[in-house]
Amino acid sequence: MQAVGVIGAGQMGAGIAQVSAQAGYRVLLSDVSRERAEAGKAGIAKALDRLVTKEKLTSEARDAALALIEPVESVAAMGACALVIEAATEREEIKRAIFAEIGTVLGADAILASNTSSIPITRLAQASPDPARFVGVHFFNPVPVMGLIELIRGLATSDATVATVEAYAQSLGKQVVRANDAPGFIVNRVLMPMLNEACFALGEGVASVRDIDLGCQLGLNHPMGPLTLADFIGLDTCLEICRVLFTSTGDPKFRPAPLLVKYVEAGWFGRKTKRGFYDYTGPEPVPTR
Ligand code: 3HC
């Protein structure tokens, strides 16, 4: 494959750029400005340095991966990319604006993929240059660590598009699961009700933050308790996905927990704002309830 374009140099976009470069792809990385794209690349350099320190990567492999990542001014530079992955903010109007811009340069055979975690692929495809060459490619956070990619086909996505993106995903060393374009796809459909239920349990006084998390972590053998994971994903993101599940199905089982809504209204989004179910201002996270 020729170059891969990655739109969005935040946590997800940078992770996608990193694993793509480590797999040998040339990567064009964009964000709202070249400075933001450069900052994304600087973060990738740090992540690769850590791998070198831990002797999981040679310094030659780090240098080779970094050399493959080119921060660019805008998506206008991505005309020669065979695959462009959008990993911008999870807001439909932002994604639509990006698709309109990429539509002016995307090659005739190139594929546009979105890393959306919850917006319907069939609907987003309507704003893409060609719905047959549009697909959902859902990575998990932290991208370099998580072994899964969900592939979501919209109604109009072609078989060739699915096959090409599946081959790319496998070349990153990830396992692929295919989902139809249903709310939350597979993983968030199952995960979000659990995280939301932990918020209900906390709000109803069932147990403390520590005990809910420790109970689920050790009792279910999960790497993180649900409240820690919600903070890690971002409470704003969790609420957004719960709302998508609730409004698109109309099923009350997906209604967001009042406490989750309150925390988001307070601007307590979790790790990224240093306050969520834990306080992250000190050396170790401290439960807040
Ligand atoms: N980037 C890269 N590597 C990371 C990392 C990051 N942000 N965070 C941790 N790692 C690496 C560490 O370097 C370490 O690597 P090593 O084993 O080679 O030394 C390994 O992961 C384990 O890390 P730690 O020992 O520091 O910590 P943990 O053992 O607690 O693992 C974790 C951290 C991998 C984040 C683990 O807690 C975990 O898997 N948590 C669950 C994550 C999860 O569920 N993600 C999915 C969220 S849902 C989603 O993304 C979908 C979206 O649409 C909402």
Coordinates of C-alpha atoms in Angstrom, one line a residue, residues 137-140 145-151 165-166 168-178:
V137 CA -12.2 1.1 11.5
H138 CA -12.4 1.2 15.3
F139 CA -9.2 1.1 17.2
F140 CA -9.0 0.7 21.0
V145 CA -1.2 -2.2 23.3
M146 CA -4.7 -3.3 22.4
G147 CA -4.9 -6.2 20.0
L148 CA -8.3 -5.5 18.4
I149 CA -9.7 -3.6 15.4
E150 CA -13.4 -3.6 14.8
L151 CA -14.3 -3.2 11.1
V165 CA -8.9 -2.4 5.2
E166 CA -9.0 -5.9 6.9
Y168 CA -4.2 -3.4 6.5
A169 CA -5.5 -4.0 10.0
Q170 CA -4.0 -7.5 10.1
S171 CA -0.7 -6.2 8.8
L172 CA -0.5 -4.1 12.0
G173 CA -0.6 -7.3 14.0
K174 CA -4.2 -6.8 15.2
Q175 CA -7.0 -9.2 15.3
V176 CA -10.1 -8.1 13.3
V177 CA -13.7 -8.5 14.1
R178 CA -16.4 -7.5 11.7

